[in-house]
C-alpha cells in the first residue's frame, strides 16, 4: 500500500471534569485510542450515534481542538507536534465542511467574500487572480457567477452547502473532513451534494473523512467505513463487507435499524435497549457490553477491552466476532 | 368507514401585495381505525401545514380558508374555537419534533402530564399522578414514578421524544398525528420510536398520520402513503403498490433520489430544479417544469387525483394519481 495521506495513531481526547468544591472526577473519554489511515484520494466513512465521539475525532484531526495523546500524521508530519507557523501552512492542506451550512457562513459576507477569505488568509492566490478563482470555484460547485454578490440568506440550504464546499476547496486542500454535510438537507438536494462530493473526490484526488449517521449515504460516498461507539472504533473495513455482514454486534444493531425503502424487505430489526454509556468513565471491558445481545457474551467482555483484530475482510473489536 | 377524513383543506396566507397564497390547496385524506398513513414530500410542499390544519390550526397570519375535517361525523372546522379544543390534544393527539423544544424546560414531566390530564380527562390529584406514571410506562420510559419528577434537560433526545408521545396520549386520542417524530434522532433511536408508535397504534386501535420526508420510514412503518407536492396530494396508494408501481413522475423521482443501503451501488438521482414558491405555482400540473414525461396538456390543465383503473372486482382501485401521463396509460 502506498504511503497514507493521513495516519491517525492511538488518538485520545479526554475532557477533565471537576465536581463540586473542585473534586476531581474521572475525565470524559470522548475519543479513546483511535487508529486508522486514509490514502490519497480515498473516502473513509465514519458512523456512530450522537455522543460516540465522531465529531470530536474529526475536529481533533484538524487540530481545531486539542488532543490528549496520540499522533495525527498528514503527509508524514505530526499535526499534534508541529509549531503554530507550520500548522498554519498545513491548514491549507486540510479543510472542513459543516452540517449547518447556514451557521458556518458569516451572514454579513457575500458568497464571493466567503469563498475568497481562505485564499487571502493563506496568500494562496495573488490578489488580482482572486475574482477569477472565485468564479471558477462557484462554477465547480454548480453555482453561477452572479452568486458571488449575494448573501447567505438569499440561498437555499443546498446552495449554502455548495458555498461551504467552494470555500473549503479555495485553498486546494488534499483532505476534507465532512461533518454530517447532508443531514440537514432534503432527499433530492442530498442526492445532488453526494454526487458532487463524489465527483470532486475523483477530479481533484481529494481524500475525505465523511462523518454521518446515515449508513445509506455513507455507502454512496465511501468505500471504507469505520464504526465508532463510546469513543472507540469498533469495526473498520470495506463498506460492502461492513454493511452486508456486520461483525460487531453494535454494527449489526446499527445496520438493522436503517429503514429500507422497500416494503417487501422487512428484516428482523435488532432494537437496542438502554442508552449509550457514560464516558466518564466508560464501562470497563467492551464499552458495548451493557447493551450487547451476542449469545456468546461472557465475563471476559466485562473485564477485558477487545482490540481491533482481523475478522474475515474487516477489523472488529469484539472477543466473540467471527 | 374512515375514522378521520379531511376534505378539500386549504391553508391561506395573506400577502402585503397581490393575492393570498395557498401553500395547502385542496387536500383530501382519509385515515382508518388502527391504520398508519404516511404523508410524504420535500420541504416546502405543505405537509406540516396540512398536519396542523387537521388540528384546526394555522400559523398566524395564515387561516384555514376551505375544507372540512371530519371525526366521527363532526366537522372540527365548523366548531367554534372552544369546541375545537376538545378535539385538539383530546380526540386528535399531536406529536411534534423533539428538536423544536416542544417540552417546557422549566416544568417536570409530571407537571406537564398533569396539565394535559386535567384539561382533557378532568383528572386531578392521585388519580392524575397514577395515570401520568402509567402513560410514561406505556411509552417505555424506565422507573415512571421517578420520571415524573425529571426535567426535560435530564433526558436524552430519544427519551424526550417518548415523553412527547406520552403527552399526546394523555387525551386518549383516536388519531395521532406525528410530524417528523424522528428527524432529529439517531438511527437506532429512530427505530425504537417508530416501533413504539406502531405498537401503540395496534394496542389502542389509533389511526396514525406520520408526516415525513423519508421514504425509507414509509416503507417500513406505514400501511398507506399520500405523496404531496406543491400543496396538493399527487399520489395515494397502499405502501406495497406505491413502491412496486409508482405512478406519478414526482413519486418516481423521490424514490430515485433515496440512497439505498442494499443492492447495487446506483448513485441517488437528484430531482432537477426545486419546489416552486407558493406565490408562483406553475399552471396545469404543478410538477410539469420538473417532469421528464411532460405532455402539452400538463402545462395547461391541472390533473385530478383519480383511481388508476378498476380492480378485478370492478371497483375503482385505491391507488390514485393526479397525472395526465398516468391517465393515458389507464
XYZ file of C-alpha atoms in Angstrom:
652
model
C 0.000 0.000 0.000
C 1.192 3.481 -0.852
C 2.037 5.972 1.870
C -1.172 7.084 3.605
C -2.148 10.741 3.318
C -3.453 10.725 6.871
C -2.344 8.362 9.619
C -4.118 8.517 12.987
C -2.492 6.547 15.816
C -3.919 5.895 19.284
C -5.608 9.288 19.298
C -7.263 10.192 22.598
C -9.317 13.227 23.605
C -10.185 13.328 27.299
C -12.045 16.199 28.902
C -11.142 16.797 32.539
C -14.114 17.105 34.890
C -14.479 18.538 38.330
C -17.318 18.083 40.740
C -18.480 20.495 43.452
C -15.638 22.004 45.581
C -13.116 21.203 42.867
C -13.188 17.480 43.492
C -11.568 15.639 40.578
C -13.883 13.365 38.622
C -12.860 10.773 36.037
C -12.285 12.523 32.678
C -14.778 12.138 29.842
C -13.081 9.869 27.327
C -14.681 11.339 24.194
C -12.124 9.680 21.904
C -10.204 6.802 23.384
C -7.391 5.234 21.381
C -8.438 5.551 17.749
C -6.174 4.486 14.846
C -6.766 4.436 11.086
C -5.252 5.522 7.755
C -6.684 7.382 4.790
C -4.927 7.062 1.403
C -4.668 9.990 -1.024
C -7.995 10.372 -2.860
C -9.718 7.901 -0.542
C -13.012 8.484 1.288
C -13.423 6.927 4.730
C -16.909 6.950 6.223
C -17.199 7.466 9.980
C -20.502 6.411 11.544
C -21.898 6.149 15.052
C -24.575 7.555 17.349
C -24.608 11.098 18.735
C -22.083 11.236 21.525
C -19.949 8.425 20.096
C -17.109 10.906 19.568
C -17.140 11.089 15.772
C -17.349 14.900 15.514
C -14.744 15.323 18.249
C -12.478 12.978 16.312
C -12.939 14.995 13.105
C -12.241 18.302 14.826
C -9.218 16.961 16.685
C -7.674 15.601 13.491
C -7.773 19.131 12.068
C -6.376 20.407 15.384
C -9.431 22.584 15.883
C -9.384 21.248 19.421
C -6.542 19.770 21.469
C -5.778 16.064 21.681
C -4.797 14.377 24.933
C -2.397 11.917 23.351
C -1.637 10.087 20.130
C -0.489 11.055 16.651
C -2.125 12.563 13.585
C 0.224 12.498 10.587
C -0.780 14.428 7.478
C 1.629 13.807 4.579
C 4.116 12.472 7.121
C 4.076 15.437 9.546
C 2.589 15.060 13.028
C -0.089 17.750 13.303
C -0.162 17.465 17.071
C 3.573 18.215 17.361
C 4.172 20.928 14.716
C 4.734 24.606 15.561
C 1.994 27.200 15.094
C 3.726 28.552 11.983
C 3.962 25.129 10.431
C 0.370 24.354 11.397
C -0.667 27.470 9.512
C 0.823 26.208 6.266
C -0.559 22.711 6.893
C -4.069 24.096 7.426
C -4.184 24.805 3.714
C -3.930 21.095 3.048
C -6.938 20.205 5.207
C -10.360 21.805 5.345
C -13.741 21.155 6.897
C -17.357 21.138 5.734
C -20.053 21.534 8.369
C -23.541 20.157 8.891
C -25.254 23.515 9.165
C -24.110 25.419 6.105
C -26.080 28.465 7.224
C -24.408 28.707 10.617
C -20.960 28.129 9.146
C -21.196 31.181 6.873
C -20.923 34.758 8.128
C -24.321 36.335 7.389
C -22.711 39.676 6.538
C -20.275 38.278 3.980
C -21.256 37.699 0.377
C -20.731 34.219 -1.036
C -17.796 35.584 -3.039
C -16.125 37.059 0.069
C -16.671 33.800 1.976
C -15.013 31.784 -0.798
C -12.146 34.288 -1.160
C -11.365 34.545 2.571
C -9.192 31.443 2.771
C -7.208 32.417 -0.331
C -6.462 35.827 1.194
C -5.559 34.475 4.634
C -3.214 31.871 3.183
C -1.928 34.183 0.388
C -2.798 31.264 -1.820
C -3.573 33.304 -4.936
C -2.294 36.763 -5.984
C -4.933 39.421 -5.264
C -5.558 40.086 -8.960
C -6.387 36.435 -9.542
C -8.971 36.132 -6.787
C -12.201 37.172 -8.612
C -11.464 34.720 -11.423
C -10.722 31.923 -8.935
C -13.926 32.637 -7.001
C -15.983 32.412 -10.183
C -14.256 29.160 -11.157
C -14.865 27.629 -7.719
C -18.530 28.636 -7.716
C -18.873 27.064 -11.167
C -17.171 23.910 -9.893
C -19.868 23.504 -7.225
C -22.643 24.304 -9.697
C -23.415 27.934 -8.813
C -23.401 30.740 -11.361
C -21.011 33.687 -11.110
C -23.808 36.067 -10.013
C -23.989 34.107 -6.745
C -20.725 35.763 -5.653
C -22.534 39.026 -4.843
C -25.328 37.528 -2.765
C -25.562 36.923 0.998
C -26.169 33.549 2.725
C -29.853 34.233 3.494
C -30.557 34.562 -0.227
C -29.615 30.921 -0.818
C -31.367 27.612 -0.132
C -29.819 25.077 2.279
C -28.376 23.067 -0.609
C -26.862 26.173 -2.207
C -25.349 27.268 1.127
C -23.748 23.850 1.446
C -22.290 24.319 -2.066
C -20.821 27.651 -0.940
C -19.338 25.917 2.111
C -17.731 23.365 -0.185
C -16.370 26.035 -2.565
C -14.927 27.839 0.460
C -13.196 24.672 1.610
C -11.818 23.998 -1.892
C -10.458 27.545 -2.323
C -7.021 26.680 -0.911
C -6.717 23.409 -2.874
C -6.699 21.056 0.112
C -5.699 17.392 -0.116
C -8.012 16.333 2.712
C -11.540 17.311 3.760
C -13.375 16.474 6.957
C -17.100 16.495 6.145
C -19.139 16.552 9.360
C -22.711 15.434 8.576
C -22.709 17.541 5.397
C -26.084 16.339 4.098
C -28.030 15.527 7.281
C -29.922 18.819 7.222
C -30.804 18.617 3.522
C -33.878 17.330 1.708
C -33.599 13.972 -0.015
C -33.250 15.405 -3.531
C -30.716 18.080 -2.545
C -28.882 15.436 -0.543
C -28.511 13.391 -3.728
C -27.043 16.436 -5.526
C -24.461 17.089 -2.822
C -23.485 13.413 -2.537
C -22.985 13.281 -6.318
C -20.902 16.439 -6.243
C -18.625 15.242 -3.430
C -18.011 12.025 -5.379
C -17.053 13.982 -8.500
C -14.775 16.339 -6.570
C -13.013 13.429 -4.951
C -12.293 11.862 -8.322
C -11.423 15.038 -10.196
C -9.238 16.589 -7.507
C -7.940 13.409 -5.898
C -9.367 14.670 -2.591
C -9.278 12.451 0.471
C -12.388 12.628 2.672
C -13.283 11.757 6.220
C -17.045 11.598 5.795
C -18.839 11.726 9.151
C -22.511 10.780 9.018
C -25.095 8.786 10.872
C -26.928 7.651 7.736
C -25.338 4.398 6.578
C -27.021 4.519 3.155
C -25.462 7.939 2.494
C -22.027 6.849 3.728
C -22.113 3.840 1.450
C -22.568 6.124 -1.577
C -19.546 8.230 -0.708
C -17.029 5.965 0.998
C -15.525 2.623 0.008
C -14.408 2.016 3.617
C -16.313 2.567 6.844
C -15.222 2.980 10.468
C -17.904 2.444 13.127
C -17.479 4.335 16.402
C -19.027 3.513 19.750
C -18.270 5.240 23.047
C -15.109 6.908 21.761
C -13.607 3.830 20.093
C -13.593 2.355 16.606
C -15.356 -0.988 16.979
C -15.372 -2.023 13.320
C -13.404 -0.930 10.262
C -13.447 -2.334 6.755
C -14.736 -2.160 3.184
C -18.251 -0.632 3.139
C -19.675 -3.589 1.247
C -18.492 -6.046 3.900
C -19.295 -3.924 6.934
C -22.846 -3.306 5.714
C -23.630 -6.724 4.228
C -22.110 -8.810 7.048
C -21.531 -6.614 10.087
C -19.274 -8.442 12.577
C -19.534 -6.284 15.700
C -22.899 -6.586 17.500
C -23.143 -2.784 17.622
C -22.691 -2.547 13.848
C -25.335 -5.260 13.474
C -27.794 -3.209 15.527
C -26.947 -0.009 13.653
C -27.336 -1.755 10.310
C -30.651 -3.340 11.177
C -32.075 -0.001 12.362
C -31.646 1.549 8.912
C -35.058 1.910 7.299
C -35.126 0.224 3.898
C -37.097 1.949 1.146
C -38.736 -1.314 0.110
C -41.857 -2.636 1.813
C -41.074 -6.204 0.650
C -37.931 -6.318 2.789
C -38.745 -6.014 6.459
C -35.697 -7.581 8.017
C -35.722 -8.663 11.646
C -34.816 -5.472 13.485
C -32.457 -5.576 16.411
C -33.911 -2.886 18.638
C -31.201 -1.860 21.089
C -32.252 -1.442 24.664
C -30.782 1.125 27.034
C -28.881 4.259 26.216
C -25.322 4.941 25.048
C -22.992 4.611 28.059
C -21.431 7.334 30.140
C -17.902 8.133 29.001
C -16.768 9.241 32.448
C -15.537 6.613 32.843
C -16.661 4.324 30.007
C -17.787 0.835 31.004
C -14.845 -1.493 31.716
C -14.005 -4.140 29.158
C -16.007 -3.783 25.970
C -17.897 -0.442 26.033
C -20.858 -2.125 24.348
C -21.230 -4.941 26.893
C -24.114 -3.368 28.891
C -26.285 -3.354 25.738
C -24.832 -6.398 23.978
C -27.047 -9.246 22.786
C -24.348 -11.572 21.397
C -25.191 -15.133 22.500
C -21.556 -15.826 23.466
C -21.043 -12.708 25.626
C -19.293 -13.596 28.863
C -17.246 -12.363 31.816
C -14.327 -11.506 29.539
C -16.437 -8.831 27.810
C -16.852 -7.076 31.167
C -13.190 -7.183 32.168
C -11.008 -7.183 29.067
C -11.090 -4.426 26.464
C -11.311 -6.009 22.992
C -8.803 -4.707 20.425
C -9.485 -4.328 16.704
C -8.490 -7.632 15.092
C -8.990 -9.134 11.635
C -12.333 -10.911 11.308
C -12.775 -12.020 7.683
C -12.331 -8.954 5.441
C -12.807 -6.416 8.263
C -11.344 -5.419 11.617
C -13.662 -5.788 14.599
C -13.157 -5.074 18.311
C -15.221 -7.923 19.755
C -13.994 -11.002 21.620
C -16.696 -13.117 20.034
C -16.953 -11.791 16.450
C -16.427 -14.444 13.784
C -65.643 3.754 7.043
C -62.809 6.049 7.853
C -62.043 7.416 11.281
C -60.683 10.794 10.223
C -61.456 12.425 6.927
C -60.161 15.686 5.532
C -61.944 17.169 2.517
C -60.579 19.934 0.338
C -58.362 21.528 3.008
C -56.812 24.855 2.036
C -54.468 26.986 4.137
C -54.119 30.573 3.034
C -51.619 33.310 3.873
C -52.299 36.969 3.029
C -49.583 38.936 1.286
C -48.853 42.604 1.528
C -49.280 42.902 -2.206
C -51.119 40.621 -4.560
C -53.464 37.750 -3.951
C -53.173 35.480 -0.905
C -51.073 32.361 -1.343
C -52.250 28.809 -0.663
C -49.397 26.540 0.441
C -52.045 23.854 1.091
C -54.520 23.849 -1.748
C -57.315 21.307 -1.711
C -56.007 18.337 0.266
C -58.277 15.374 0.963
C -57.141 12.477 3.138
C -58.752 9.632 4.994
C -57.450 7.550 7.867
C -58.975 4.304 9.135
C -59.026 2.859 12.636
C -55.629 1.378 13.507
C -54.247 2.481 10.158
C -50.930 4.233 9.568
C -50.924 6.774 6.751
C -47.690 8.480 5.747
C -47.756 11.983 4.288
C -44.572 12.395 2.251
C -42.873 15.172 0.307
C -39.941 17.573 0.163
C -39.627 20.597 2.467
C -41.972 23.322 1.352
C -44.602 21.027 -0.154
C -47.121 21.809 2.609
C -47.124 18.608 4.646
C -46.594 20.171 8.084
C -49.228 22.843 7.390
C -51.618 20.058 6.410
C -50.916 18.267 9.703
C -51.677 21.443 11.671
C -54.834 22.104 9.645
C -56.092 18.668 10.695
C -55.988 20.031 14.247
C -57.842 23.161 13.149
C -54.687 25.256 13.396
C -52.834 27.546 11.017
C -49.734 29.546 11.967
C -50.500 33.306 12.006
C -51.187 35.145 9.782
C -52.444 32.052 7.963
C -56.018 30.803 8.049
C -57.798 27.618 7.052
C -59.585 29.027 4.039
C -61.597 25.987 2.992
C -62.324 22.366 3.759
C -63.668 20.045 6.410
C -62.037 17.748 8.984
C -64.491 15.025 9.952
C -64.016 12.872 13.020
C -66.900 10.578 13.926
C -69.294 12.642 11.810
C -68.390 16.032 13.359
C -66.666 18.699 11.287
C -63.933 20.091 13.521
C -63.592 23.188 11.355
C -67.297 24.024 11.711
C -66.938 24.209 15.508
C -66.138 27.414 17.404
C -62.614 27.626 18.885
C -63.876 26.286 22.244
C -65.276 23.184 20.627
C -62.117 22.631 18.614
C -60.095 22.418 21.811
C -61.819 19.210 22.851
C -60.540 17.648 19.634
C -57.079 19.120 19.671
C -54.969 17.205 22.171
C -58.077 15.229 23.066
C -59.552 13.105 20.306
C -56.703 14.076 17.998
C -53.230 13.873 19.516
C -50.202 15.653 18.111
C -46.572 14.603 18.450
C -44.184 17.376 17.384
C -40.491 17.088 16.572
C -38.428 16.798 19.720
C -35.850 19.217 18.295
C -38.338 22.083 18.392
C -38.182 22.485 22.166
C -41.700 21.099 22.403
C -41.420 20.248 26.101
C -41.461 23.054 28.653
C -37.889 23.195 30.015
C -38.879 24.569 33.450
C -41.591 22.035 34.288
C -41.075 18.450 35.429
C -42.597 15.793 33.172
C -45.217 15.015 35.824
C -46.397 18.654 35.871
C -46.699 18.751 32.099
C -48.659 15.499 32.046
C -50.868 16.649 34.943
C -51.808 19.745 32.978
C -52.845 17.677 29.940
C -54.766 15.190 32.108
C -56.623 17.995 33.916
C -57.636 19.668 30.659
C -58.594 16.598 28.673
C -59.581 13.978 31.256
C -60.591 16.150 34.243
C -58.172 14.085 36.323
C -56.529 15.606 39.399
C -54.503 14.596 42.425
C -53.521 10.982 42.955
C -55.663 9.781 40.054
C -53.784 12.063 37.671
C -50.472 11.006 39.171
C -51.200 7.314 38.672
C -52.395 7.941 35.118
C -49.290 10.023 34.302
C -46.988 7.267 35.547
C -48.956 4.692 33.552
C -48.543 6.789 30.397
C -44.785 7.071 30.924
C -44.632 3.299 31.401
C -46.697 2.780 28.247
C -44.162 4.722 26.159
C -41.330 2.629 27.593
C -39.708 5.112 29.973
C -37.951 3.371 32.857
C -38.958 3.964 36.508
C -42.045 6.028 35.586
C -42.696 7.171 39.173
C -39.233 8.752 39.403
C -39.529 10.008 35.818
C -42.458 12.235 36.829
C -40.002 14.402 38.755
C -37.443 14.653 35.952
C -36.940 17.737 33.786
C -36.539 17.629 30.001
C -32.818 18.514 30.101
C -32.127 15.425 32.224
C -33.323 13.164 29.411
C -31.764 12.020 26.139
C -33.340 13.002 22.818
C -34.997 9.608 22.480
C -36.453 9.800 25.999
C -37.786 13.313 25.345
C -39.477 12.073 22.187
C -41.082 9.284 24.240
C -42.276 11.869 26.766
C -43.841 13.896 23.944
C -45.697 10.780 22.821
C -46.938 10.210 26.392
C -48.219 13.814 26.436
C -50.048 13.267 23.151
C -51.641 10.107 24.590
C -52.903 11.917 27.707
C -56.134 12.905 25.952
C -56.779 9.275 24.900
C -56.750 10.245 21.207
C -58.438 8.260 18.465
C -55.998 9.730 15.951
C -52.327 10.521 16.481
C -50.576 12.977 14.163
C -46.779 12.727 14.323
C -44.842 15.403 12.420
C -41.325 14.165 11.615
C -41.149 12.432 15.006
C -37.677 11.011 14.428
C -35.879 13.544 12.260
C -33.526 14.765 14.963
C -32.761 11.298 16.342
C -30.074 8.699 15.755
C -30.986 5.791 13.542
C -31.108 3.279 16.416
C -33.322 5.587 18.493
C -35.440 6.325 15.437
C -36.150 2.605 15.104
C -37.175 2.434 18.784
C -39.590 5.376 18.445
C -41.187 4.038 15.267
C -41.600 0.588 16.811
C -43.270 2.282 19.782
C -45.676 4.268 17.589
C -46.544 1.070 15.703
C -47.161 -0.844 18.936
C -49.360 1.939 20.378
C -51.398 2.107 17.196
C -52.078 -1.619 17.395
C -52.758 -1.794 21.130
C -55.017 1.285 21.144
C -56.527 0.930 17.664
C -55.473 4.512 16.944
C -55.158 5.961 13.473
C -51.623 7.270 12.893
C -50.657 10.019 10.465
C -46.898 10.016 10.009
C -45.561 13.168 8.353
C -42.089 12.521 6.955
C -39.701 13.290 4.118
C -38.073 9.867 4.470
C -39.426 7.240 2.094
C -37.381 4.621 3.954
C -39.557 5.129 7.048
C -42.676 4.981 4.937
C -41.806 1.552 3.579
C -41.279 0.014 6.984
C -43.899 1.684 9.136
C -46.942 2.790 7.092
C -49.895 0.973 5.548
C -50.772 3.692 3.071
C -48.943 6.677 1.604
C -50.060 10.066 0.343
C -47.404 11.915 -1.659
C -47.676 15.688 -1.513
C -46.244 18.201 -3.965
C -46.761 21.950 -4.113
C -49.774 21.983 -1.808
C -51.620 19.022 -3.314
C -51.777 15.249 -2.994
C -50.342 13.862 -6.221
C -50.468 10.135 -5.466
C -52.095 7.900 -2.916
C -51.687 4.143 -2.569
C -51.060 1.210 -0.302
C -47.376 1.160 0.534
C -46.635 -2.029 -1.460
C -48.365 -0.613 -4.547
C -46.592 2.723 -4.298
C -43.136 1.194 -4.154
C -43.849 -1.505 -6.762
C -45.705 0.712 -9.258
C -45.185 4.411 -8.523
C -47.489 6.178 -10.989
C -46.659 9.867 -10.582
C -43.331 11.065 -12.029
C -42.749 13.009 -8.794
C -43.075 9.840 -6.726
C -40.680 8.063 -9.075
C -38.202 10.948 -8.800
C -38.427 10.913 -4.981
C -37.774 7.172 -4.946
C -34.783 7.554 -7.277
C -33.272 10.223 -5.016
C -33.118 7.896 -1.997
C -29.727 6.249 -1.443
C -30.102 2.528 -0.829
C -28.471 0.528 1.899
C -28.805 -2.730 -0.059
C -28.256 -3.920 -3.623
C -26.291 -2.259 -6.406
C -24.497 0.972 -5.723
C -26.590 3.101 -8.101
C -25.967 6.717 -7.158
C -29.112 8.513 -5.969
C -30.528 10.751 -8.708
C -31.428 14.304 -7.694
C -34.696 15.806 -8.927
C -33.833 18.674 -11.279
C -34.983 22.126 -10.188
C -36.657 22.890 -6.883
C -40.118 23.048 -5.281
C -41.848 26.152 -6.675
C -42.802 29.107 -4.490
C -46.475 29.111 -3.394
C -46.672 32.672 -4.780
C -45.935 31.282 -8.229
C -47.409 27.790 -8.509
C -46.984 26.699 -12.141
C -50.144 26.399 -14.278
C -51.541 22.993 -15.115
C -49.744 20.242 -13.250
C -47.502 21.950 -10.690
C -44.773 19.380 -11.269
C -44.617 19.961 -15.031
C -41.499 22.210 -15.075
C -39.513 19.401 -13.377
C -41.225 16.463 -15.062
C -39.324 14.259 -17.520
C -42.552 12.968 -19.132
C -44.391 16.273 -19.587
C -47.200 16.463 -22.205
C -48.733 19.609 -23.728
C -51.854 19.056 -21.633
C -49.797 19.063 -18.408
C -48.867 22.722 -18.944
C -52.440 23.871 -19.335
C -54.788 21.728 -17.302
C -54.412 20.657 -13.651
C -54.769 16.860 -13.355
C -57.205 15.435 -10.804
C -56.446 12.695 -8.288
C -58.189 9.702 -9.883
C -58.095 5.907 -9.486
C -55.661 4.136 -11.803
C -58.357 1.944 -13.332
C -60.522 -0.788 -11.843
C -59.648 -3.930 -9.924
C -60.740 -7.490 -10.835
C -63.955 -6.967 -8.846
C -64.831 -3.922 -10.964
C -64.322 -1.454 -8.125
C -62.053 1.552 -8.700
C -58.508 0.936 -7.450
C -57.373 2.577 -4.225
C -54.147 3.524 -5.985
C -54.782 7.046 -7.227
C -52.629 9.605 -9.013
C -53.026 13.142 -10.304
C -51.110 12.870 -13.579
C -52.102 13.144 -17.227
C -49.352 10.728 -18.293
C -50.613 8.079 -15.863
C -54.154 8.869 -17.042
C -53.192 7.981 -20.622
C -51.931 4.547 -19.566
C -55.109 3.848 -17.618
